[in-house]
PDB file of C-alpha atoms in Angstrom:
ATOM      1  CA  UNK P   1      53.184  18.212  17.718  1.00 83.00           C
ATOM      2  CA  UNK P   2      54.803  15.104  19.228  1.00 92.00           C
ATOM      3  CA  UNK P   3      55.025  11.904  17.069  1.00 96.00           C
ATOM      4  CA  UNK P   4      52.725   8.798  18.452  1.00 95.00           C
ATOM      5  CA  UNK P   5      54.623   5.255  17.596  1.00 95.00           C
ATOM      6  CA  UNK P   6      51.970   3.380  19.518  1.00 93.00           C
ATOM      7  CA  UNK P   7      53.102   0.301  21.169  1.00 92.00           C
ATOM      8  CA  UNK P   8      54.210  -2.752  19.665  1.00 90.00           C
ATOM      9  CA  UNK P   9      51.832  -4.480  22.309  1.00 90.00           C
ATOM     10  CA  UNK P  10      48.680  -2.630  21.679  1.00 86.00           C
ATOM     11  CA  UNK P  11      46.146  -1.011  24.259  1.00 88.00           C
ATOM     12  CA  UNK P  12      43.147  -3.319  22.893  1.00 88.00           C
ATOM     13  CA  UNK P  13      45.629  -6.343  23.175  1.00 89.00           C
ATOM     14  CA  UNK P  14      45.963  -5.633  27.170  1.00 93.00           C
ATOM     15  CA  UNK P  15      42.730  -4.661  27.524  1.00 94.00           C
ATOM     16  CA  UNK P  16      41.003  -7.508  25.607  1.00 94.00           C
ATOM     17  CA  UNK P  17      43.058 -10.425  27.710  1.00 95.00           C
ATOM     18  CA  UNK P  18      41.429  -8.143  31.405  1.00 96.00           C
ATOM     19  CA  UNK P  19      38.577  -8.485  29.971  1.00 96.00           C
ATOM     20  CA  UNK P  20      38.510 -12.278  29.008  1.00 96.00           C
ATOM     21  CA  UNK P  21      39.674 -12.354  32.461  1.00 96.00           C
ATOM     22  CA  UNK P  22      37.259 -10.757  34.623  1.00 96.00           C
ATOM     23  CA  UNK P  23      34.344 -12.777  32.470  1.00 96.00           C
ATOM     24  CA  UNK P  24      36.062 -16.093  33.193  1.00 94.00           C
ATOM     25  CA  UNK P  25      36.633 -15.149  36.794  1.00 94.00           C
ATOM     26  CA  UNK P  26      32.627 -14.011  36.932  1.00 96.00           C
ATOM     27  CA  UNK P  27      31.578 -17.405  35.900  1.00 94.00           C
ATOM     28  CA  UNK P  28      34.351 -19.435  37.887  1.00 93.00           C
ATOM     29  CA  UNK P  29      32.223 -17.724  41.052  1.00 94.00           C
ATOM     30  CA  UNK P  30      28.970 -18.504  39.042  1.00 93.00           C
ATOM     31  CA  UNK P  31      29.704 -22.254  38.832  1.00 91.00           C
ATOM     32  CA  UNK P  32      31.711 -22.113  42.003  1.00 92.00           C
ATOM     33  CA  UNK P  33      35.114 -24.458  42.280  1.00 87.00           C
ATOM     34  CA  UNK P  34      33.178 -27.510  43.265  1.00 88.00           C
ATOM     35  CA  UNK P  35      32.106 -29.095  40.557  1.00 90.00           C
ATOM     36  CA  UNK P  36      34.116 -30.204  36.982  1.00 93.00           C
ATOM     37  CA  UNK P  37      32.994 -26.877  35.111  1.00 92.00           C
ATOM     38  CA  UNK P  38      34.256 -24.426  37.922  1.00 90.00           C
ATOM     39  CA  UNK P  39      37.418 -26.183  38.381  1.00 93.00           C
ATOM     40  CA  UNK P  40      38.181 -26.525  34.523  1.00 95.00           C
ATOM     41  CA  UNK P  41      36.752 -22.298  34.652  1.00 94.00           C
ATOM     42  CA  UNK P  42      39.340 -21.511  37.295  1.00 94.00           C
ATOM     43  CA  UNK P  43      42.207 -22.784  35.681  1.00 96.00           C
ATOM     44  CA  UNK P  44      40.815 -20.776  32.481  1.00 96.00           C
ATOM     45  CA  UNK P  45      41.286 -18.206  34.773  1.00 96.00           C
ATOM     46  CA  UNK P  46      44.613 -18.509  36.060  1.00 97.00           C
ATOM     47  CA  UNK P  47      45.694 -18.742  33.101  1.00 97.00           C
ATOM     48  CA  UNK P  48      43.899 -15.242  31.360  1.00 97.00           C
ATOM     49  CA  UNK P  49      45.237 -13.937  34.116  1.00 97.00           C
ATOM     50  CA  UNK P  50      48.772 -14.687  33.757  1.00 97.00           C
ATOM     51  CA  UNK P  51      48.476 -13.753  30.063  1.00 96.00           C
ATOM     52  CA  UNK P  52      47.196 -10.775  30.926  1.00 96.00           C
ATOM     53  CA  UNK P  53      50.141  -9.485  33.257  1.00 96.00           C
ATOM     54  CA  UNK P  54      52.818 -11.145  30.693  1.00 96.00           C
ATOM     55  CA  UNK P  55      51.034  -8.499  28.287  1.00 95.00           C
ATOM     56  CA  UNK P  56      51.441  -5.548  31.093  1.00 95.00           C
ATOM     57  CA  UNK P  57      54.643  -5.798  31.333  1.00 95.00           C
ATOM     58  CA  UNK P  58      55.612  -5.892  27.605  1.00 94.00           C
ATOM     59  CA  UNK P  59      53.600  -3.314  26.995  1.00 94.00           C
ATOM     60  CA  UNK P  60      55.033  -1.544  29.945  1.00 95.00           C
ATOM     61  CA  UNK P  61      58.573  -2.747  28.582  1.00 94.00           C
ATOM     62  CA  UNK P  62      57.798  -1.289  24.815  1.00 94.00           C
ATOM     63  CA  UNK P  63      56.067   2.217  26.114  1.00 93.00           C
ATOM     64  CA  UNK P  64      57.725   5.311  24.187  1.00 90.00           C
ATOM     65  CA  UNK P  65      56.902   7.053  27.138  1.00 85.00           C
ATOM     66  CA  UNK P  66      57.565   4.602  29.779  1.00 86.00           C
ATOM     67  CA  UNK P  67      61.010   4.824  31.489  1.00 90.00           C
ATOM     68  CA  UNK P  68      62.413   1.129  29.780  1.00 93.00           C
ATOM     69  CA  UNK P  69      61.764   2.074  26.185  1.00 94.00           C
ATOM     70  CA  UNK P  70      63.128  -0.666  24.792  1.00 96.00           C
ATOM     71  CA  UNK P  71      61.196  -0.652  21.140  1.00 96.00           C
ATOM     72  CA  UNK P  72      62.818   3.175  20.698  1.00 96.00           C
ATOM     73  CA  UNK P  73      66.681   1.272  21.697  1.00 96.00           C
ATOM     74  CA  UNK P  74      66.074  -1.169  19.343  1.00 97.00           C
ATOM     75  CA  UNK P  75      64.578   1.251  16.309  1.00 97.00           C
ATOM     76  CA  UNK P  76      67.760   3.898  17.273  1.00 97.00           C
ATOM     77  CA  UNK P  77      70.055   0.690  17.370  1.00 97.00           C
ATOM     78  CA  UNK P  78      68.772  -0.983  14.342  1.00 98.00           C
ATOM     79  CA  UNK P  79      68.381   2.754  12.091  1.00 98.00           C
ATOM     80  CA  UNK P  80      72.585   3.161  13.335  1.00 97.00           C
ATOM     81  CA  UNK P  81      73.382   0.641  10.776  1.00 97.00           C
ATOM     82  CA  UNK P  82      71.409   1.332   7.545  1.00 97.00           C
ATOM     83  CA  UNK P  83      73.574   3.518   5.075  1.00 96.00           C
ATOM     84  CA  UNK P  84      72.303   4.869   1.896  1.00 98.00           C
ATOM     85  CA  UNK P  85      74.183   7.103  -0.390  1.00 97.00           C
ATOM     86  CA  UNK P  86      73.298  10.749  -1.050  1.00 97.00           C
ATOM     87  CA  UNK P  87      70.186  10.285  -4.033  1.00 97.00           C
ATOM     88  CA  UNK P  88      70.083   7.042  -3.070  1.00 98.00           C
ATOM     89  CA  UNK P  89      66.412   5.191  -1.623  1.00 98.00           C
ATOM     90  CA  UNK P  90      65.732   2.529   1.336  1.00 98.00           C
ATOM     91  CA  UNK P  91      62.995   0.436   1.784  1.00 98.00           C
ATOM     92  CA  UNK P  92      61.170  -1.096   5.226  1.00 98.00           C
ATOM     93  CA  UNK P  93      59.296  -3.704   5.341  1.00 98.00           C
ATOM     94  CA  UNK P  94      56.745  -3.363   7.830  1.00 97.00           C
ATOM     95  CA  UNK P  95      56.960  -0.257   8.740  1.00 97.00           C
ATOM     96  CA  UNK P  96      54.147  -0.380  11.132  1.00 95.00           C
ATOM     97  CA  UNK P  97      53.672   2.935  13.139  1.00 96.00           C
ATOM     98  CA  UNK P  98      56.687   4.135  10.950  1.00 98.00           C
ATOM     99  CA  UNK P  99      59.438   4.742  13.466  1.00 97.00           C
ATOM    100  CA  UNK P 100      62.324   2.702  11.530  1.00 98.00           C
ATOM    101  CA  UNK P 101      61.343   4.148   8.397  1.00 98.00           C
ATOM    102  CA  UNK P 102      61.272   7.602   9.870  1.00 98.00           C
ATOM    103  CA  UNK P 103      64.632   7.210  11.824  1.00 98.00           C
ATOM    104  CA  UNK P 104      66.338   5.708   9.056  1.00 98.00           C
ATOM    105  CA  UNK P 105      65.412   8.907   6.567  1.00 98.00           C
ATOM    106  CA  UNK P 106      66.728  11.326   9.610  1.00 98.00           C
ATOM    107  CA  UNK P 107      69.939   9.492   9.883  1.00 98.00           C
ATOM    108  CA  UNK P 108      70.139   9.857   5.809  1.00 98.00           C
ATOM    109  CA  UNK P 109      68.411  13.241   5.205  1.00 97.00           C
ATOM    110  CA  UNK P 110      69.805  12.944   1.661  1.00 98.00           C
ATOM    111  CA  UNK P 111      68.200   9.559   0.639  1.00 98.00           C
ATOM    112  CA  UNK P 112      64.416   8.663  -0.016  1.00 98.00           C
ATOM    113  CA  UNK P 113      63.183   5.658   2.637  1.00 98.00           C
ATOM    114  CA  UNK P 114      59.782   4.131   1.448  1.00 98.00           C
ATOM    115  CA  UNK P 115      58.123   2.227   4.315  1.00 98.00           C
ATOM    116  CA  UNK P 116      55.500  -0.451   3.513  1.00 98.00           C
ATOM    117  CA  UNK P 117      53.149  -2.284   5.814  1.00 97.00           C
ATOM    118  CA  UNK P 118      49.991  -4.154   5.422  1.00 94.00           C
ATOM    119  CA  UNK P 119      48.687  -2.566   8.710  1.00 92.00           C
ATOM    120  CA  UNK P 120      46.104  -5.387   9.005  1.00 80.00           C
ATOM    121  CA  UNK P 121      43.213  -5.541  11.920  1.00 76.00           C
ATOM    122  CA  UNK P 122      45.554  -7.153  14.587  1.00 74.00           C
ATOM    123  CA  UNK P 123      47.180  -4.069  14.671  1.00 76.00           C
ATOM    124  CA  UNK P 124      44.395  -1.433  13.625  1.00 79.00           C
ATOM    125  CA  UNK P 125      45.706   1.384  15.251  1.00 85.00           C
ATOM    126  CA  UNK P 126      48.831   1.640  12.452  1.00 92.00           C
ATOM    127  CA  UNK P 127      47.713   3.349   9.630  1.00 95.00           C
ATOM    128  CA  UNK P 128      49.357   5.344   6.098  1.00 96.00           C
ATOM    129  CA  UNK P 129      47.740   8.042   8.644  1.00 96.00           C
ATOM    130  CA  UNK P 130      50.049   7.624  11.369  1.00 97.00           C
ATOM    131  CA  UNK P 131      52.783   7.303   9.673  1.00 98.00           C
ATOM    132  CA  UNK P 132      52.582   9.868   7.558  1.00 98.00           C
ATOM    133  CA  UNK P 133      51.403  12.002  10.547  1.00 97.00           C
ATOM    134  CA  UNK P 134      54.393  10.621  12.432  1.00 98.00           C
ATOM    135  CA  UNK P 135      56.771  12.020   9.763  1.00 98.00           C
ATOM    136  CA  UNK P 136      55.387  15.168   9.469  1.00 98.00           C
ATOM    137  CA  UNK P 137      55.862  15.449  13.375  1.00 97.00           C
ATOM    138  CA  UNK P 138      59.381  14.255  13.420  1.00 97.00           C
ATOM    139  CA  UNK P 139      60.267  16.514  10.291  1.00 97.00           C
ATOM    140  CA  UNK P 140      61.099  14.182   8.005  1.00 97.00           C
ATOM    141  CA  UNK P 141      60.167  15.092   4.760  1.00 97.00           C
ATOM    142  CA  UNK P 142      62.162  12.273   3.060  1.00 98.00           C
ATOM    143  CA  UNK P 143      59.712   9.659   3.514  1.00 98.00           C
ATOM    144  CA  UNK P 144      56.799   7.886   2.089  1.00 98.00           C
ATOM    145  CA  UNK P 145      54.345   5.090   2.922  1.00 98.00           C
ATOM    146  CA  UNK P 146      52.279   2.732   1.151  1.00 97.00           C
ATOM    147  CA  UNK P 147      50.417  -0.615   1.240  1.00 96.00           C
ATOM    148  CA  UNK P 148      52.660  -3.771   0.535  1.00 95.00           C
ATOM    149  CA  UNK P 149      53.409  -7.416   0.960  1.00 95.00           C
ATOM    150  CA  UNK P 150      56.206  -8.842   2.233  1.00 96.00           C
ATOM    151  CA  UNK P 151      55.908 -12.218   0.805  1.00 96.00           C
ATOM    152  CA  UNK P 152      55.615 -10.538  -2.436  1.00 96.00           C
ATOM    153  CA  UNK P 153      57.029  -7.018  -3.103  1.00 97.00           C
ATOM    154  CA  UNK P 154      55.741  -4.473  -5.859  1.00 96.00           C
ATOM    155  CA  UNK P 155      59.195  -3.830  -6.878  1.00 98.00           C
ATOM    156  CA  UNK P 156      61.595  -4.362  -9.455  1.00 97.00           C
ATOM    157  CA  UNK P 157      65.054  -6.527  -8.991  1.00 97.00           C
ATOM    158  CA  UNK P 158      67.265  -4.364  -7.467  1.00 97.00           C
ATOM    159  CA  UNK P 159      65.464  -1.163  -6.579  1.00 98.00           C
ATOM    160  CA  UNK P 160      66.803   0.162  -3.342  1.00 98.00           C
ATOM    161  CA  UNK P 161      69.939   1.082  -2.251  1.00 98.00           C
ATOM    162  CA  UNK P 162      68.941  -0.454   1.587  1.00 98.00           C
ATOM    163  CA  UNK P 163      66.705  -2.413   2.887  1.00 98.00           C
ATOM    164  CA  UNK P 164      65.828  -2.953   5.949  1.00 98.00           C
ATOM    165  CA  UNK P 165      62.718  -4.488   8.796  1.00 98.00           C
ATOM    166  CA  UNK P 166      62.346  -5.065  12.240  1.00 98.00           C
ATOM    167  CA  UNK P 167      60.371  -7.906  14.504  1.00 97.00           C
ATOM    168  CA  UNK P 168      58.054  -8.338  11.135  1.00 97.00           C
ATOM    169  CA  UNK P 169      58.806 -11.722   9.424  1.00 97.00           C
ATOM    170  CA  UNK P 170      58.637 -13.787  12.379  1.00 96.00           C
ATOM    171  CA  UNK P 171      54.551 -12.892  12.501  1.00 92.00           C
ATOM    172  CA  UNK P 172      54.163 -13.781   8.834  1.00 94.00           C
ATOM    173  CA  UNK P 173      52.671 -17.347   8.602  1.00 93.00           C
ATOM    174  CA  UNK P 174      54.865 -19.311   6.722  1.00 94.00           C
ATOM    175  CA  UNK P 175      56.749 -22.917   6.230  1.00 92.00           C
ATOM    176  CA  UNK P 176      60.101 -20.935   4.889  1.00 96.00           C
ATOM    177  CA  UNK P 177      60.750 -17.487   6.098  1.00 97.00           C
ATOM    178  CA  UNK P 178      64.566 -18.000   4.397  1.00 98.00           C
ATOM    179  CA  UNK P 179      62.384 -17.184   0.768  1.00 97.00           C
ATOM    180  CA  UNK P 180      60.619 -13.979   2.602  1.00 97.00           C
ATOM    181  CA  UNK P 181      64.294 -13.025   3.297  1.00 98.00           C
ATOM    182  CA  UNK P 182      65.417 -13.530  -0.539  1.00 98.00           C
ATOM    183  CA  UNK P 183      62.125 -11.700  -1.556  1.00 98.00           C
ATOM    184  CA  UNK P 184      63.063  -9.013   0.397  1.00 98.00           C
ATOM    185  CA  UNK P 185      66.595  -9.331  -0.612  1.00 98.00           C
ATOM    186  CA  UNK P 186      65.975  -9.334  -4.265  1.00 98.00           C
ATOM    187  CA  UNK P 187      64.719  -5.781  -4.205  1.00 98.00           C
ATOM    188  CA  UNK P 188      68.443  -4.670  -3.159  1.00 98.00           C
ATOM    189  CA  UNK P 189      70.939  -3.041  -5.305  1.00 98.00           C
ATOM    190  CA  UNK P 190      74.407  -4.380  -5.998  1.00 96.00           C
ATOM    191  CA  UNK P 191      75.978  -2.742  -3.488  1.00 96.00           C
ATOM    192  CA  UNK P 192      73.641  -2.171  -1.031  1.00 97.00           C
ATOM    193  CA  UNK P 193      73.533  -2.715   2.112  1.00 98.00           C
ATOM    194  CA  UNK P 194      70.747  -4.948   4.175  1.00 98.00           C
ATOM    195  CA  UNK P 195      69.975  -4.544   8.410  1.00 98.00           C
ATOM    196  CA  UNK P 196      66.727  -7.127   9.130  1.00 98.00           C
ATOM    197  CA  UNK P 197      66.031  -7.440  12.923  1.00 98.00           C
ATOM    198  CA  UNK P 198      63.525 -10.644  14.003  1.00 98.00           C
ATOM    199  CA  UNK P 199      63.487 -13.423  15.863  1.00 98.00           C
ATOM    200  CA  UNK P 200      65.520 -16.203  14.017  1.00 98.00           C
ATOM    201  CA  UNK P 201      65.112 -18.730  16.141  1.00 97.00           C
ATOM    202  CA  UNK P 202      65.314 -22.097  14.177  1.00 96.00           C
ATOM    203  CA  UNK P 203      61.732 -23.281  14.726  1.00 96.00           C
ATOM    204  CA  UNK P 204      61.329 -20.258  12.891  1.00 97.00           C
ATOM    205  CA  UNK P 205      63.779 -18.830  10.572  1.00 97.00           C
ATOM    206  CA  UNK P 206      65.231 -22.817   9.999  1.00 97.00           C
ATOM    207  CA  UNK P 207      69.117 -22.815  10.429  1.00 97.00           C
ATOM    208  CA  UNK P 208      69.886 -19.174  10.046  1.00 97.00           C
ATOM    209  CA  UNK P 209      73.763 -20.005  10.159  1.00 97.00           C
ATOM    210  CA  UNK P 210      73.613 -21.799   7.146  1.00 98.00           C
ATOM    211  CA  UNK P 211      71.298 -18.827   5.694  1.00 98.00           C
ATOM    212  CA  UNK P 212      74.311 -16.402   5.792  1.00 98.00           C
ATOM    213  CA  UNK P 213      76.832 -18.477   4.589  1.00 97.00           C
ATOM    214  CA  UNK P 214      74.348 -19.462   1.268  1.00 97.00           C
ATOM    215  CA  UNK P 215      74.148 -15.773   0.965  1.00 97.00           C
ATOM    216  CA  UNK P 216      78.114 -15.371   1.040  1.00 97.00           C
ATOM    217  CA  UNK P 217      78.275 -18.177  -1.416  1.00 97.00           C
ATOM    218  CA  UNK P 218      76.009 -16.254  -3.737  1.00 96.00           C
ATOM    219  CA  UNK P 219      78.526 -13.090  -3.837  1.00 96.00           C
ATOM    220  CA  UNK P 220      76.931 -11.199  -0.784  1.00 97.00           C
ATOM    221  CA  UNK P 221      79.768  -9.376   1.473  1.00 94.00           C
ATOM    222  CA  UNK P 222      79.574  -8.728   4.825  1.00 94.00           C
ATOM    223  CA  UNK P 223      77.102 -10.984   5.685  1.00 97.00           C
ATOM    224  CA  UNK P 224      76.567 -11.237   9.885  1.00 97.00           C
ATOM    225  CA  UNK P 225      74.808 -12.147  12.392  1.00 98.00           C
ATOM    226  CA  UNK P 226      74.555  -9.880  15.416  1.00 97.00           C
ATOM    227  CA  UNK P 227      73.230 -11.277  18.428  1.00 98.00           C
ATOM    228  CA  UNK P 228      70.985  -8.628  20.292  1.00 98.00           C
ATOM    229  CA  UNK P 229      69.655 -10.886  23.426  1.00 97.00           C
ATOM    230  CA  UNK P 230      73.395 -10.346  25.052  1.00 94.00           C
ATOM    231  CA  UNK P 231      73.416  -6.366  26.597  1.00 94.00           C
ATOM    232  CA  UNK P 232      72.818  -4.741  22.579  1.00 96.00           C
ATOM    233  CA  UNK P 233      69.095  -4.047  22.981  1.00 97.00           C
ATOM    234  CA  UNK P 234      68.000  -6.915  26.191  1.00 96.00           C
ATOM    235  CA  UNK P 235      69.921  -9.205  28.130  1.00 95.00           C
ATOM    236  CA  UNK P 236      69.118 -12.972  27.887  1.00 96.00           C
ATOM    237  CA  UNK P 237      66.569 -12.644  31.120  1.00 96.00           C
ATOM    238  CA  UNK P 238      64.415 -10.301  29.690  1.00 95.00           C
ATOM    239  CA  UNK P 239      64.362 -11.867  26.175  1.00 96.00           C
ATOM    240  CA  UNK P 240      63.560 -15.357  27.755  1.00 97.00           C
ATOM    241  CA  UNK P 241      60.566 -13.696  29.702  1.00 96.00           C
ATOM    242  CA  UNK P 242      59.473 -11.485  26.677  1.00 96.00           C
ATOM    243  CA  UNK P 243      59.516 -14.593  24.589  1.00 95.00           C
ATOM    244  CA  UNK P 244      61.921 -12.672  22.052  1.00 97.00           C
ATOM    245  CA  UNK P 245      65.077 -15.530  22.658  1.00 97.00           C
ATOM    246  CA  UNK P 246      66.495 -15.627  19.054  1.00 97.00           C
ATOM    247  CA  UNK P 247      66.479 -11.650  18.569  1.00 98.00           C
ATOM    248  CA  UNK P 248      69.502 -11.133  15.873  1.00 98.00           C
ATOM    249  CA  UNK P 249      70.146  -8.808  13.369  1.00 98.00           C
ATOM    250  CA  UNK P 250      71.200 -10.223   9.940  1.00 98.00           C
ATOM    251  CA  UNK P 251      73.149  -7.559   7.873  1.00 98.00           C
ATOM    252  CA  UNK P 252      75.295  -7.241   5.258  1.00 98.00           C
ATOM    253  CA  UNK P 253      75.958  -6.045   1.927  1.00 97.00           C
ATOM    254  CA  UNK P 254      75.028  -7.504  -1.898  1.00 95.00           C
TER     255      UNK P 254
END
């Protein structure tokens, strides 16, 4: 039995953008490039169509079983950094298919990891399920999975001896990510340690700088920011391309 971590650019997501595609491109020969209509359906086209290979090759890119693998680099790279004491218990936030969660228990096989996820309809094929399937697979036994909300977690103050999330914030809709940090942040032990890979680019994440050293000031240690655009998990090309510019992890310790 082989663990199956899906892709972080799902089949149905490549697949819907060829098909929105291929209708456009029936009714751009339809209307024919003439008139108003076919011209303003051709450029429809074009641009489906460009969509649809800029989802190809990210999904290509991402593939577990594909020979780039960069989602498995950056869940190895990103689980290399999250310590929790013997007895002790980690949480990730969006856990998704489960492969941080489940990488982070194996590299602490005597701590608990608890791996939470909405696993709404954009990305119906993560489930409890697969997870929990995934961890069977993979052996760990040290792991568990449930339903959760990142913007507001089910948790007491300082709960978890890690914490830790990767790519998950930055598709959260909201005006101040900085407070989905400290949300996730308050659930953290004194003592603890925190790893939280995204995209903080400041039209998203504000001025992340400034972020760390407000955490310092309030008695955090540790606190950095580790670029991961420059060789760590992608060079600048391919994060420019992937539309991932701003990749950094943000770890530290409370």
């Amino acid at each position: 039995m082989k663990p199956d971590y899906k892709n972080w650019v799902p089949n149905g997501m490549v697949y819907g953008f060829l098909g929105a595609t291929g209708g456009a491109l029936i009714l751009t020969l339809i209307f024919g490039v003439e008139g108003i209509v076919g011209k303003v359906l051709l450029v429809i086209t074009i641009v489906l169509a460009l969509m649809t290979l800029w989802m190809f090759l990210m999904h290509r890119a991402f593939s577990y079983n594909g020979s780039r693998q960069m989602s498995k680099q950056i869940i190895d790279g990103v689980s290399a950094y999250v310590k929790i004491p013997d007895g002790g218990k980690g949480l990730d936030v969006g856990c998704g298919s489960g492969a941080l969660t489940i990488a982070c228990a194996k590299k602490n096989p005597n701590a608990q990891m608890v791996g939470i996820d909405r696993w709404g309809k954009e990305y119906a094929s993560f489930s409890k399920t697969l997870c929990e399937s995934n961890a069977e697979a993979e052996g760990a036994a040290n792991v568990s999975f449930g339903q959760g909300d990142a913007t507001k977690l089910g948790f007491e103050d300082e709960t978890f001896d890690a914490v830790t999330s990767n790519y998950v914030y930055h598709n959260i809709p909201s005006r101040d990510r900085q407070a989905i940090l400290l949300e996730t942040l308050r659930t953290l032990k004194k003592g603890g340690t925190f790893v939280i890979h995204d995209i903080m680019s400041k039209s998203k994440y504000g001025d992340i700088e400034s972020f760390a050293k407000k955490l310092k000031d309030m008695g955090y240690e540790d606190v950095r920011l580790v670029d991961t655009t420059s060789g760590m998990f992608m060079n600048k090309f391919e994060a420019t391309w992937m539309g991932l510019s701003g990749s950094t992890i943000l770890m530290g310790k409370k």
